[in-house]
């Protein structure tokens, strides 16, 4: 049986007209002699009545100070996709194509019990295969599954898969059903070389590798979720990104490009970040202070990126949503240390004994805040002023990350030089960089992101990519 | 020490998706890490560019590139170390070279969404008396530059801490023989 999985995002099915266009793609699949399995997201985006965010707001508005239980929140969020399945199945039915709407549970998708970010454990494809044998088109709710039965809930509990969950559902169903292809339909005509809001004439890539598409998605392109790309890559399922509203061929995701490796795939941007640069000119405790900073950030639930060590300090970036928490945690913080910079191996239980304590005081900028001044004066009153070591933190609040997806760049001398030169010559400061085999990233001011994406796209001649 | 069989393995419970959390450790072959100092702070951005241009003209590949307050640091393959130093010194730059380093990369899906992995890695390094000389992160990994002679001990501790099986550890060519 030739099976194709077709996934439609929220904007592909938000109006009757759009749903008819989506239905035509499904019918075309049937006409090609394939059995379509349809996966749908919730209808529309934030603010629209059946969008996931709208449903969550409905729940949280009961009392914003009391967060809903993750189980109930998942139950609520799953409703959006269930509504979509029924609407889409009915749309196909009125066009004369028998269809059946299936929840994640009814489609046999079993997950772990991490509500809000569940992972698919197994899929029992029997219900879907039965539907196909009967000649029905299964329309499956994306983004959801069900936990394994337990003592309290013998039929399990509904879970959601987290961001990009419908793409993940489509790819996993493709794997479970051994589909000949998974087609992700969206409102753009494939994977582009840059955000079309910034580069309107950014070309659509005709082919891209699984690794590239996963990287491009991780770095901010919103066209396909990396989890889906990773499943497709691991199971070798042909994957397409196509537009619901056009007849454009879209982007084919492949293991290897026909014409060898493309060096530069695209320019992406992601994140509203804050960048902190800690000045730690104290060699005796630098490693331990860095460790304390990492521990503190972990304790307050802040994930770091753009990390870089230099001889006299450390730089870190993190999501701006955490900025106030980070600021209030660090401002005026004192870390007293006795231990030497690096302990003996194995660590001695007596390390640091007898050594004079040093008090490391974290302060933002050269002018200490009121809290810092109080901390300082307390230490001085206690006769410990001479043991005070300030750690000055410089802040760049409005940052973002711009990335060049450059497969195998490290074999190509000068790519980073070209990237850095392009940004510098355009007057765009670069706070820090990160690199891997697939990607070069720079942390830059957010105000410059559009300009940065445009000039990098031009400088690396991505208008000619395909 | 626990026998290997008693360490719960990662990567065997999820059918379709990749496992959460740390899944692998990869150790690079030996590399050299270079720091090029720019004496005048006002000149740092333009001199970084001059350094990069010099390397580009010489056809030298670099990685683990970090902007430093006083210049630029980066890694090169061990075989390129002497040539890189010579090229940069000829161009008038002050170069500090740290030979015999390896990059230990700890892999996890969605690393940037996991709390505390970086802190745990740094703790393990610190407790084993190993300085992290440079660090870099990507969506799927944290990479630490350390002395090559520390690699075996660090990897053993990381493996135990993240409960990885032997097959989740990959020593890229050269480093295994040299480090062991």
Coordinates of C-alpha atoms in Angstrom, one line a residue:
Chain A
X1 CA 0.0 0.0 0.0
X2 CA 1.5 3.4 -1.0
X3 CA 0.9 5.7 1.9
X4 CA 1.6 9.4 2.1
X5 CA 1.3 11.5 5.2
X6 CA 0.1 15.1 4.6
X7 CA 0.3 17.5 7.4
X8 CA -1.5 20.9 7.4
X9 CA -0.5 23.7 9.7
X10 CA -3.0 26.1 11.4
X11 CA -2.9 28.8 8.7
X12 CA -3.5 26.1 6.0
X13 CA -6.9 25.3 7.4
X14 CA -8.1 28.5 9.1
X15 CA -10.8 29.4 6.6
X16 CA -13.2 27.3 4.5
X17 CA -11.4 28.4 1.3
X18 CA -8.0 27.4 2.8
X19 CA -9.5 24.0 3.9
X20 CA -10.8 23.4 0.3
X21 CA -7.3 24.1 -1.0
X22 CA -5.9 21.7 1.6
X23 CA -8.5 19.1 0.6
X24 CA -7.4 19.4 -3.1
X25 CA -3.9 18.4 -2.1
X26 CA -5.4 15.3 -0.4
X27 CA -7.5 14.5 -3.4
X28 CA -4.5 14.9 -5.7
X29 CA -2.7 12.4 -3.6
X30 CA -5.6 9.9 -4.0
X31 CA -5.6 10.6 -7.8
X32 CA -1.9 9.7 -7.8
X33 CA -2.8 6.2 -6.5
X34 CA -1.6 6.9 -3.0
X35 CA -3.5 6.5 0.3
X36 CA -3.4 9.8 2.2
X37 CA -3.2 10.1 5.9
X38 CA -3.9 13.6 7.0
X39 CA -2.5 15.3 10.1
X40 CA -3.8 18.7 11.2
X41 CA -2.7 21.4 13.7
X42 CA -5.2 23.6 15.6
X43 CA -7.0 26.1 13.4
X44 CA -5.4 29.6 13.2
X45 CA -3.0 31.4 15.4
X46 CA -3.1 33.3 18.8
X47 CA -6.3 35.3 19.2
X48 CA -8.4 33.1 16.8
X49 CA -11.1 31.1 18.6
X50 CA -9.8 27.6 18.3
X51 CA -6.0 28.3 18.3
X52 CA -4.0 26.5 21.0
X53 CA -3.0 29.8 22.7
X54 CA -6.6 30.9 22.8
X55 CA -7.7 27.7 24.6
X56 CA -4.9 28.0 27.1
X57 CA -5.8 31.6 27.8
X58 CA -9.4 30.5 28.4
X59 CA -8.0 28.2 31.1
X60 CA -5.5 30.5 32.7
X61 CA -8.0 33.4 32.9
X62 CA -9.9 31.6 35.6
X63 CA -7.2 32.7 38.0
X64 CA -3.9 33.9 36.4
X65 CA -2.2 33.4 39.8
X66 CA -2.9 29.7 39.9
X67 CA -1.2 27.8 37.1
X68 CA -3.3 24.9 35.7
X69 CA -2.2 21.4 36.3
X70 CA -0.1 20.1 33.4
X71 CA -2.5 17.2 32.8
X72 CA -5.5 19.5 32.5
X73 CA -3.6 22.0 30.4
X74 CA -2.7 19.2 28.0
X75 CA -6.3 18.1 27.9
X76 CA -7.3 21.7 27.0
X77 CA -4.6 22.2 24.4
X78 CA -5.4 18.9 22.7
X79 CA -9.0 20.2 22.0
X80 CA -7.7 22.6 19.2
X81 CA -6.4 19.7 17.1
X82 CA -9.4 17.6 17.8
X83 CA -11.7 20.3 16.5
X84 CA -9.5 20.6 13.4
X85 CA -9.8 16.9 12.6
X86 CA -13.5 17.0 12.7
X87 CA -13.7 20.1 10.5
X88 CA -11.2 18.7 8.0
X89 CA -12.9 15.3 7.9
X90 CA -16.3 17.0 7.3
X91 CA -14.7 19.1 4.5
X92 CA -13.4 16.0 2.8
X93 CA -16.8 14.3 3.3
X94 CA -18.8 17.0 1.6
X95 CA -16.5 16.8 -1.3
X96 CA -17.4 13.1 -1.6
X97 CA -14.4 11.5 0.1
X98 CA -15.2 9.4 3.1
X99 CA -13.1 10.5 6.0
X100 CA -12.7 9.7 9.7
X101 CA -11.4 12.0 12.4
X102 CA -9.0 10.4 14.9
X103 CA -7.6 11.8 18.1
X104 CA -3.9 10.9 18.9
X105 CA -5.1 8.1 21.2
X106 CA -7.4 6.7 18.5
X107 CA -4.6 6.8 16.0
X108 CA -2.5 4.6 18.4
X109 CA 0.1 7.2 19.5
X110 CA 1.5 6.4 22.9
X111 CA 3.7 8.8 24.7
X112 CA 5.6 9.1 27.9
X113 CA 3.9 11.1 30.7
X114 CA 5.8 14.4 30.5
X115 CA 2.8 16.6 30.0
X116 CA 3.4 19.6 27.7
X117 CA 6.5 18.1 26.1
X118 CA 5.8 14.4 25.8
X119 CA 7.9 12.0 23.6
X120 CA 6.3 9.4 21.4
X121 CA 7.1 5.9 22.8
X122 CA 5.2 3.8 20.3
X123 CA 2.6 3.9 17.6
X124 CA 0.1 1.1 16.9
X125 CA -0.7 1.7 13.3
X126 CA -3.6 -0.8 13.1
X127 CA -6.5 1.7 13.4
X128 CA -5.1 3.9 10.6
X129 CA -4.4 0.9 8.4
X130 CA -8.0 -0.4 9.0
X131 CA -9.3 3.0 7.9
X132 CA -7.2 2.9 4.8
X133 CA -8.4 -0.6 4.0
X134 CA -12.0 0.6 4.2
X135 CA -11.2 3.4 1.8
X136 CA -11.5 6.1 4.4
X137 CA -9.2 9.0 4.7
X138 CA -7.9 9.2 8.3
X139 CA -7.6 12.7 9.6
X140 CA -5.4 12.6 12.7
X141 CA -5.0 15.2 15.4
X142 CA -1.4 16.3 15.5
X143 CA 0.5 17.4 18.6
X144 CA -1.0 14.8 20.9
X145 CA -0.9 11.2 22.2
X146 CA -1.9 9.2 25.3
X147 CA 0.1 7.8 28.1
X148 CA 0.3 4.1 28.8
X149 CA -2.5 2.7 31.0
X150 CA -1.9 2.9 34.8
X151 CA -3.9 1.9 37.9
X152 CA -5.8 5.1 38.1
X153 CA -6.3 5.8 34.4
X154 CA -6.7 2.4 32.6
X155 CA -7.0 4.3 29.2
X156 CA -4.1 6.6 29.9
X157 CA -4.1 10.4 29.9
X158 CA -3.9 12.8 27.0
X159 CA -0.6 14.4 26.4
X160 CA 0.8 17.0 24.1
X161 CA 4.1 16.9 22.3
X162 CA 5.4 20.4 22.8
X163 CA 6.5 22.9 20.2
X164 CA 6.2 21.6 16.6
X165 CA 4.2 18.7 17.8
X166 CA 2.1 18.3 14.7
X167 CA 5.2 18.0 12.5
X168 CA 6.5 15.4 14.9
X169 CA 3.2 13.5 14.7
X170 CA 3.4 13.5 10.9
X171 CA 7.0 12.3 10.8
X172 CA 6.4 9.6 13.4
X173 CA 3.3 8.3 11.6
X174 CA 5.3 8.3 8.4
X175 CA 7.8 6.1 10.1
X176 CA 5.2 3.8 11.7
X177 CA 3.2 3.4 8.5
X178 CA 6.3 3.1 6.3
X179 CA 5.0 5.9 4.2
X180 CA 6.5 6.7 0.9
X181 CA 6.7 10.4 1.8
X182 CA 5.7 12.9 4.5
X183 CA 4.5 16.2 3.1
X184 CA 4.5 19.2 5.5
X185 CA 2.1 21.9 4.1
X186 CA 2.5 25.5 5.2
X187 CA 1.9 29.0 4.0
X188 CA 5.3 29.5 2.3
X189 CA 6.4 27.5 -0.7
X190 CA 9.2 25.6 0.9
X191 CA 12.4 26.2 2.9
X192 CA 13.9 29.6 2.0
X193 CA 17.4 30.9 2.2
X194 CA 16.3 33.6 4.7
X195 CA 13.3 35.0 6.5
X196 CA 11.1 36.3 3.6
X197 CA 10.0 39.2 5.9
X198 CA 13.6 40.4 5.7
X199 CA 14.6 39.2 2.3
X200 CA 11.4 39.2 0.2
X201 CA 13.2 37.6 -2.8
X202 CA 14.9 34.9 -0.8
X203 CA 14.8 31.8 -3.1
X204 CA 13.2 28.5 -2.1
X205 CA 15.6 25.7 -1.8
X206 CA 14.6 22.8 -4.1
X207 CA 16.6 20.3 -2.0
X208 CA 18.1 20.4 1.4
X209 CA 19.6 17.6 3.6
X210 CA 18.0 16.4 6.8
X211 CA 20.9 17.8 8.7
X212 CA 20.6 21.2 7.1
X213 CA 16.9 21.4 7.6
X214 CA 17.2 20.4 11.3
X215 CA 19.9 23.0 11.8
X216 CA 18.0 25.7 9.9
X217 CA 15.0 24.9 12.1
X218 CA 16.9 24.9 15.3
X219 CA 18.4 28.3 14.3
X220 CA 15.1 30.0 13.9
X221 CA 13.4 29.1 10.6
X222 CA 9.8 28.3 11.4
X223 CA 9.0 26.1 8.4
X224 CA 9.6 22.7 9.9
X225 CA 10.2 21.5 13.5
X226 CA 13.6 19.9 14.0
X227 CA 12.1 16.9 15.8
X228 CA 10.2 16.0 12.7
X229 CA 13.4 16.3 10.5
X230 CA 15.3 14.1 13.0
X231 CA 12.6 11.4 12.9
X232 CA 12.5 11.5 9.1
X233 CA 16.3 11.3 9.0
X234 CA 16.5 8.4 11.5
X235 CA 13.9 6.4 9.6
X236 CA 14.9 7.5 6.1
X237 CA 11.5 8.8 5.1
X238 CA 11.4 11.2 2.2
X239 CA 10.2 14.5 3.5
X240 CA 8.8 17.5 1.6
X241 CA 7.9 21.1 2.7
X242 CA 5.2 22.5 0.4
X243 CA 2.8 25.4 0.2
X244 CA -0.9 24.6 0.6
X245 CA -1.9 27.6 -1.6
X246 CA 0.3 27.1 -4.7
X247 CA 1.4 24.4 -7.1
X248 CA 5.1 25.1 -6.4
X249 CA 7.1 21.9 -6.1
X250 CA 8.4 22.9 -2.6
X251 CA 11.5 21.7 -0.9
X252 CA 12.6 18.1 -0.9
X253 CA 14.5 16.9 2.2
X254 CA 17.1 14.3 1.3
X255 CA 20.0 12.4 2.8
X256 CA 22.6 13.7 0.3
X257 CA 22.4 16.4 -2.3
X258 CA 22.6 15.4 -6.0
X259 CA 25.3 18.0 -6.7
X260 CA 27.4 17.3 -3.6
X261 CA 27.5 19.4 -0.5
X262 CA 26.2 22.9 -0.6
X263 CA 28.5 25.0 1.5
X264 CA 26.1 27.8 2.5
X265 CA 22.4 27.0 2.9
X266 CA 20.9 30.1 4.4
X267 CA 20.9 32.8 7.0
X268 CA 18.7 32.5 10.0
X269 CA 18.0 34.5 13.1
X270 CA 16.5 33.6 16.4
X271 CA 15.8 34.7 19.9
X272 CA 15.5 37.8 22.0
X273 CA 18.6 37.5 24.1
X274 CA 20.6 39.3 26.8
X275 CA 24.3 39.0 26.7
X276 CA 26.3 39.3 30.0
X277 CA 30.1 39.7 30.1
X278 CA 31.6 38.9 33.5
X279 CA 35.0 40.5 34.2
X280 CA 36.8 38.0 36.5
X281 CA 40.5 39.0 36.7
X282 CA 41.2 36.6 39.6
X283 CA 43.1 33.6 38.4
X284 CA 43.0 31.8 41.7
X285 CA 39.2 31.4 41.6
X286 CA 38.2 32.0 38.0
X287 CA 37.3 28.3 37.3
X288 CA 35.3 28.0 40.5
X289 CA 33.5 31.3 39.9
X290 CA 32.6 30.3 36.4
X291 CA 31.2 27.0 37.8
X292 CA 29.2 29.0 40.4
X293 CA 27.7 31.1 37.6
X294 CA 26.7 28.0 35.6
X295 CA 25.2 26.5 38.8
X296 CA 23.2 29.6 39.7
X297 CA 21.8 29.9 36.2
X298 CA 20.8 26.2 36.3
X299 CA 19.2 26.7 39.7
X300 CA 17.0 29.6 38.5
X301 CA 16.1 27.6 35.3
X302 CA 18.0 29.7 32.8
X303 CA 19.5 28.0 29.8
X304 CA 22.7 29.5 28.4
X305 CA 23.9 30.0 24.9
X306 CA 26.7 31.9 23.2
X307 CA 29.0 30.9 26.1
X308 CA 32.6 31.9 25.8
X309 CA 35.6 32.0 28.1
X310 CA 38.4 34.5 28.0
X311 CA 41.5 35.0 30.0
X312 CA 39.8 37.5 32.4
X313 CA 36.2 36.5 32.2
X314 CA 33.2 34.7 30.9
X315 CA 30.4 35.7 28.5
X316 CA 26.9 34.2 28.4
X317 CA 23.6 34.8 26.6
X318 CA 20.1 33.8 27.6
X319 CA 16.5 34.4 26.7
X320 CA 15.3 37.9 27.6
X321 CA 12.3 36.5 29.4
X322 CA 14.7 35.6 32.2
X323 CA 16.5 38.9 32.4
X324 CA 14.8 40.3 35.5
X325 CA 15.3 37.0 37.4
X326 CA 19.0 36.9 36.4
X327 CA 19.5 40.6 37.4
X328 CA 17.9 40.2 40.8
X329 CA 19.8 37.0 41.4
X330 CA 23.2 38.4 40.5
X331 CA 23.1 42.0 41.6
X332 CA 24.9 42.4 44.9
X333 CA 25.5 38.6 45.2
X334 CA 28.5 37.7 47.3
X335 CA 30.3 34.4 46.8
X336 CA 32.8 33.7 49.6
X337 CA 35.6 31.4 48.5
X338 CA 38.4 29.7 50.3
X339 CA 39.3 26.8 48.0
X340 CA 42.1 27.0 45.5
X341 CA 41.2 27.5 41.9
X342 CA 41.4 23.8 41.0
X343 CA 41.3 21.2 43.6
X344 CA 43.5 18.2 44.0
X345 CA 42.4 15.0 42.3
X346 CA 40.6 13.4 44.0
X347 CA 39.3 16.5 45.7
X348 CA 40.7 16.8 49.2
X349 CA 38.0 17.2 51.9
X350 CA 40.4 19.7 53.6
X351 CA 40.9 21.9 50.6
X352 CA 41.0 25.6 51.4
X353 CA 41.3 25.1 55.1
X354 CA 43.3 27.9 56.7
X355 CA 43.3 30.0 53.6
X356 CA 41.9 33.6 53.9
X357 CA 38.4 33.9 52.6
X358 CA 37.8 36.2 49.6
X359 CA 34.4 37.8 49.0
X360 CA 33.4 38.1 45.4
X361 CA 30.8 40.7 44.8
X362 CA 28.8 40.8 41.6
X363 CA 27.9 44.2 40.3
X364 CA 26.3 45.4 37.1
X365 CA 28.5 48.1 35.4
X366 CA 31.1 50.2 36.9
X367 CA 28.6 52.1 39.2
X368 CA 27.5 49.7 41.9
X369 CA 23.8 49.6 42.7
X370 CA 22.3 50.4 46.1
X371 CA 22.3 46.7 47.0
X372 CA 26.0 46.4 46.0
X373 CA 26.8 49.4 48.1
X374 CA 25.1 48.0 51.1
X375 CA 26.9 44.7 50.7
X376 CA 30.2 46.5 50.4
X377 CA 29.7 48.7 53.4
X378 CA 28.7 45.6 55.5
X379 CA 31.9 43.8 54.6
X380 CA 33.9 46.9 55.4
X381 CA 32.2 47.4 58.8
X382 CA 33.1 43.8 59.5
X383 CA 36.7 44.6 58.8
X384 CA 36.6 42.5 55.6
X385 CA 37.0 45.3 53.0
X386 CA 40.4 44.2 51.9
X387 CA 39.0 40.8 51.0
X388 CA 36.4 42.2 48.6
X389 CA 36.8 41.3 44.9
X390 CA 34.2 43.0 42.6
X391 CA 33.1 41.1 39.5
X392 CA 31.8 43.7 37.1
X393 CA 29.1 42.5 34.7
X394 CA 28.6 44.4 31.4
X395 CA 25.1 44.0 29.9
X396 CA 23.9 44.0 26.3
X397 CA 20.1 43.8 26.7
X398 CA 18.7 43.8 23.2
X399 CA 20.5 41.0 21.5
X400 CA 19.7 38.3 19.0
X401 CA 21.6 35.5 17.2
X402 CA 22.2 35.5 13.5
X403 CA 23.5 32.3 12.0
X404 CA 25.0 31.2 8.7
X405 CA 24.1 27.6 8.0
X406 CA 27.3 26.5 6.4
X407 CA 27.8 22.8 6.1
X408 CA 31.5 21.8 6.3
X409 CA 32.5 25.4 6.7
X410 CA 35.6 24.4 8.7
X411 CA 37.1 22.9 5.6
X412 CA 36.7 26.3 3.9
X413 CA 39.2 28.8 5.2
X414 CA 37.9 32.4 5.3
X415 CA 34.2 31.8 5.7
X416 CA 34.2 33.2 9.3
X417 CA 36.4 36.1 8.2
X418 CA 33.9 36.9 5.5
X419 CA 31.0 36.8 8.0
X420 CA 32.8 38.9 10.6
X421 CA 34.0 41.4 8.0
X422 CA 30.5 41.8 6.5
X423 CA 29.0 42.6 9.8
X424 CA 31.8 44.8 10.9
X425 CA 31.8 46.8 7.7
X426 CA 28.1 47.4 8.1
X427 CA 28.7 48.8 11.5
X428 CA 27.1 45.9 13.3
X429 CA 28.8 45.0 16.6
X430 CA 29.4 41.3 17.3
X431 CA 29.3 40.4 21.0
X432 CA 30.3 36.7 20.7
X433 CA 30.3 33.8 18.3
X434 CA 29.5 30.1 18.4
X435 CA 30.3 27.5 15.7
X436 CA 29.8 23.9 14.8
X437 CA 30.3 21.9 11.6
X438 CA 27.0 23.1 10.3
X439 CA 26.6 26.6 11.6
X440 CA 28.4 29.9 12.4
X441 CA 26.5 32.1 14.8
X442 CA 27.0 35.7 16.0
X443 CA 25.3 37.5 18.9
X444 CA 24.4 41.0 17.6
X445 CA 22.1 43.8 18.6
X446 CA 18.5 43.0 17.9
X447 CA 18.0 46.4 16.3
X448 CA 20.5 45.3 13.5
X449 CA 19.0 41.9 12.8
X450 CA 17.1 42.7 9.6
X451 CA 20.1 44.5 8.2
X452 CA 22.4 41.7 9.2
X453 CA 20.3 39.0 7.5
X454 CA 20.0 41.1 4.3
X455 CA 23.7 41.9 3.9
X456 CA 24.8 38.3 4.8
X457 CA 22.3 36.9 2.3
X458 CA 23.7 39.2 -0.4
X459 CA 27.4 38.8 0.5
X460 CA 27.2 35.0 0.5
X461 CA 25.2 35.2 -2.8
X462 CA 22.3 33.2 -1.5
X463 CA 19.9 34.7 -4.1
X464 CA 21.5 32.2 -6.5
X465 CA 20.9 29.2 -4.2
X466 CA 18.5 26.5 -5.2
Chain B
X1 CA 32.1 1.4 41.0
X2 CA 29.0 0.0 39.6
X3 CA 29.3 -2.8 37.0
X4 CA 28.4 -1.7 33.5
X5 CA 25.2 -3.8 33.5
X6 CA 23.7 -1.9 36.4
X7 CA 24.0 1.5 34.7
X8 CA 20.6 2.2 33.1
X9 CA 21.3 2.8 29.4
X10 CA 20.1 5.8 27.5
X11 CA 18.5 5.5 24.1
X12 CA 16.5 2.3 24.4
X13 CA 13.1 3.4 25.6
X14 CA 11.9 5.7 22.9
X15 CA 10.9 4.2 19.6
X16 CA 10.4 7.1 17.2
X17 CA 12.0 10.1 18.8
X18 CA 15.5 10.6 20.0
X19 CA 16.0 10.2 23.8
X20 CA 15.9 13.2 26.0
X21 CA 19.1 14.3 27.8
X22 CA 22.7 13.5 27.1
X23 CA 23.2 10.8 24.6
X24 CA 26.8 10.8 23.5
X25 CA 30.3 12.2 24.0
X26 CA 32.7 12.8 21.2
X27 CA 36.4 13.5 21.8
X28 CA 38.2 15.3 18.9
X29 CA 41.7 14.5 17.8
X30 CA 44.4 16.6 19.3
X31 CA 44.2 20.3 18.4
X32 CA 46.0 23.4 19.3
X33 CA 44.4 26.5 20.7
X34 CA 45.7 29.9 19.9
X35 CA 45.2 33.3 21.5
X36 CA 46.2 36.4 19.5
X37 CA 46.5 39.4 21.7
X38 CA 45.8 42.9 20.5
X39 CA 47.6 45.4 22.7
X40 CA 45.5 48.5 21.9
X41 CA 41.9 48.0 23.1
X42 CA 40.7 50.6 20.5
X43 CA 42.1 48.4 17.7
X44 CA 40.6 45.1 18.8
X45 CA 37.7 44.9 16.3
X46 CA 39.8 45.9 13.3
X47 CA 42.7 43.8 14.4
X48 CA 40.5 40.7 14.8
X49 CA 39.6 41.2 11.2
X50 CA 43.2 41.5 10.2
X51 CA 44.0 38.2 12.0
X52 CA 41.1 36.5 10.2
X53 CA 42.3 37.9 6.9
X54 CA 45.8 36.6 7.5
X55 CA 44.4 33.2 8.2
X56 CA 42.2 33.2 5.2
X57 CA 45.0 34.2 2.9
X58 CA 47.1 31.4 4.3
X59 CA 44.3 28.9 3.8
X60 CA 44.1 27.9 7.4
X61 CA 40.8 26.5 8.8
X62 CA 39.9 27.5 12.3
X63 CA 37.2 26.5 14.7
X64 CA 36.0 27.2 18.3
X65 CA 36.3 30.8 17.4
X66 CA 35.8 33.2 20.4
X67 CA 36.0 37.0 20.5
X68 CA 38.2 37.9 23.4
X69 CA 38.3 41.3 25.2
X70 CA 42.0 41.6 24.1
X71 CA 41.9 39.8 20.7
X72 CA 40.7 36.6 19.3
X73 CA 41.1 32.9 20.1
X74 CA 40.5 29.8 18.0
X75 CA 41.5 26.2 17.4
X76 CA 43.5 24.7 14.6
X77 CA 44.3 21.1 13.7
X78 CA 47.5 20.0 15.5
X79 CA 49.2 19.7 12.1
X80 CA 48.5 23.3 11.3
X81 CA 49.8 24.7 14.6
X82 CA 53.4 25.7 13.6
X83 CA 52.3 27.1 10.3
X84 CA 49.6 29.2 11.9
X85 CA 51.9 30.5 14.5
X86 CA 54.5 31.4 11.9
X87 CA 52.0 33.1 9.6
X88 CA 50.6 35.2 12.4
X89 CA 53.9 36.2 13.9
X90 CA 55.2 37.1 10.5
X91 CA 52.2 39.5 10.2
X92 CA 53.3 41.1 13.5
X93 CA 50.7 39.5 15.9
X94 CA 51.4 38.3 19.4
X95 CA 50.5 34.7 19.6
X96 CA 50.1 32.3 22.5
X97 CA 49.8 28.7 21.5
X98 CA 48.4 25.9 23.7
X99 CA 49.3 22.6 22.1
X100 CA 48.0 19.1 23.0
X101 CA 44.3 20.0 23.6
X102 CA 41.2 18.1 22.7
X103 CA 37.6 19.1 22.4
X104 CA 35.2 17.1 24.4
X105 CA 31.6 17.5 23.0
X106 CA 28.7 16.4 25.1
X107 CA 25.6 15.8 22.9
X108 CA 22.0 16.1 23.9
X109 CA 18.9 16.8 21.8
X110 CA 17.7 20.4 22.4
X111 CA 20.7 21.1 24.6
X112 CA 19.6 24.7 24.9
X113 CA 16.3 23.7 26.5
X114 CA 17.9 21.5 29.1
X115 CA 18.5 23.0 32.5
X116 CA 21.8 22.4 34.2
X117 CA 23.7 20.2 31.7
X118 CA 26.3 22.8 31.3
X119 CA 26.6 23.2 35.1
X120 CA 26.9 19.5 35.5
X121 CA 29.7 19.2 32.9
X122 CA 31.5 22.1 34.5
X123 CA 31.2 20.5 37.9
X124 CA 32.6 17.2 36.6
X125 CA 35.5 19.0 35.0
X126 CA 36.2 21.0 38.2
X127 CA 36.0 18.0 40.4
X128 CA 38.5 16.1 38.2
X129 CA 40.9 19.0 38.4
X130 CA 40.5 19.9 34.8
X131 CA 40.3 23.5 33.6
X132 CA 37.8 24.3 30.8
X133 CA 39.9 26.5 28.6
X134 CA 37.2 27.3 26.1
X135 CA 33.6 26.4 25.8
X136 CA 31.1 26.6 22.9
X137 CA 27.5 25.5 22.6
X138 CA 25.1 24.6 19.8
X139 CA 21.5 23.3 19.9
X140 CA 22.7 19.7 20.2
X141 CA 26.0 20.0 22.2
X142 CA 28.4 21.7 24.6
X143 CA 32.0 21.5 23.6
X144 CA 34.8 22.0 26.1
X145 CA 38.5 22.5 25.3
X146 CA 40.7 20.8 27.7
X147 CA 44.3 19.4 28.0
X148 CA 44.5 16.2 26.1
X149 CA 46.1 14.4 29.0
X150 CA 42.9 15.0 31.1
X151 CA 40.6 13.6 28.5
X152 CA 40.4 10.0 29.5
X153 CA 39.6 10.8 33.1
X154 CA 37.1 13.5 32.2
X155 CA 35.3 11.2 29.7
X156 CA 35.1 8.4 32.2
X157 CA 33.5 10.7 34.8
X158 CA 31.1 12.3 32.3
X159 CA 30.1 8.9 31.1
X160 CA 29.2 7.7 34.6
X161 CA 27.5 11.0 35.5
X162 CA 25.3 10.9 32.4
X163 CA 24.9 7.1 32.6
X164 CA 26.1 6.4 29.1
X165 CA 27.2 3.1 27.7
X166 CA 30.6 2.6 26.2
X167 CA 29.2 2.7 22.7
X168 CA 28.0 6.3 23.3
X169 CA 31.5 7.5 23.6
X170 CA 33.4 8.2 20.4
X171 CA 37.1 9.0 20.3
X172 CA 37.8 10.4 16.9
X173 CA 40.9 9.1 15.2
X174 CA 44.3 9.9 16.7
X175 CA 43.1 11.1 20.0
X176 CA 42.4 7.6 21.4
X177 CA 46.0 6.3 21.0
X178 CA 47.5 9.6 22.0
X179 CA 45.5 10.2 25.1
X180 CA 45.6 6.6 26.3

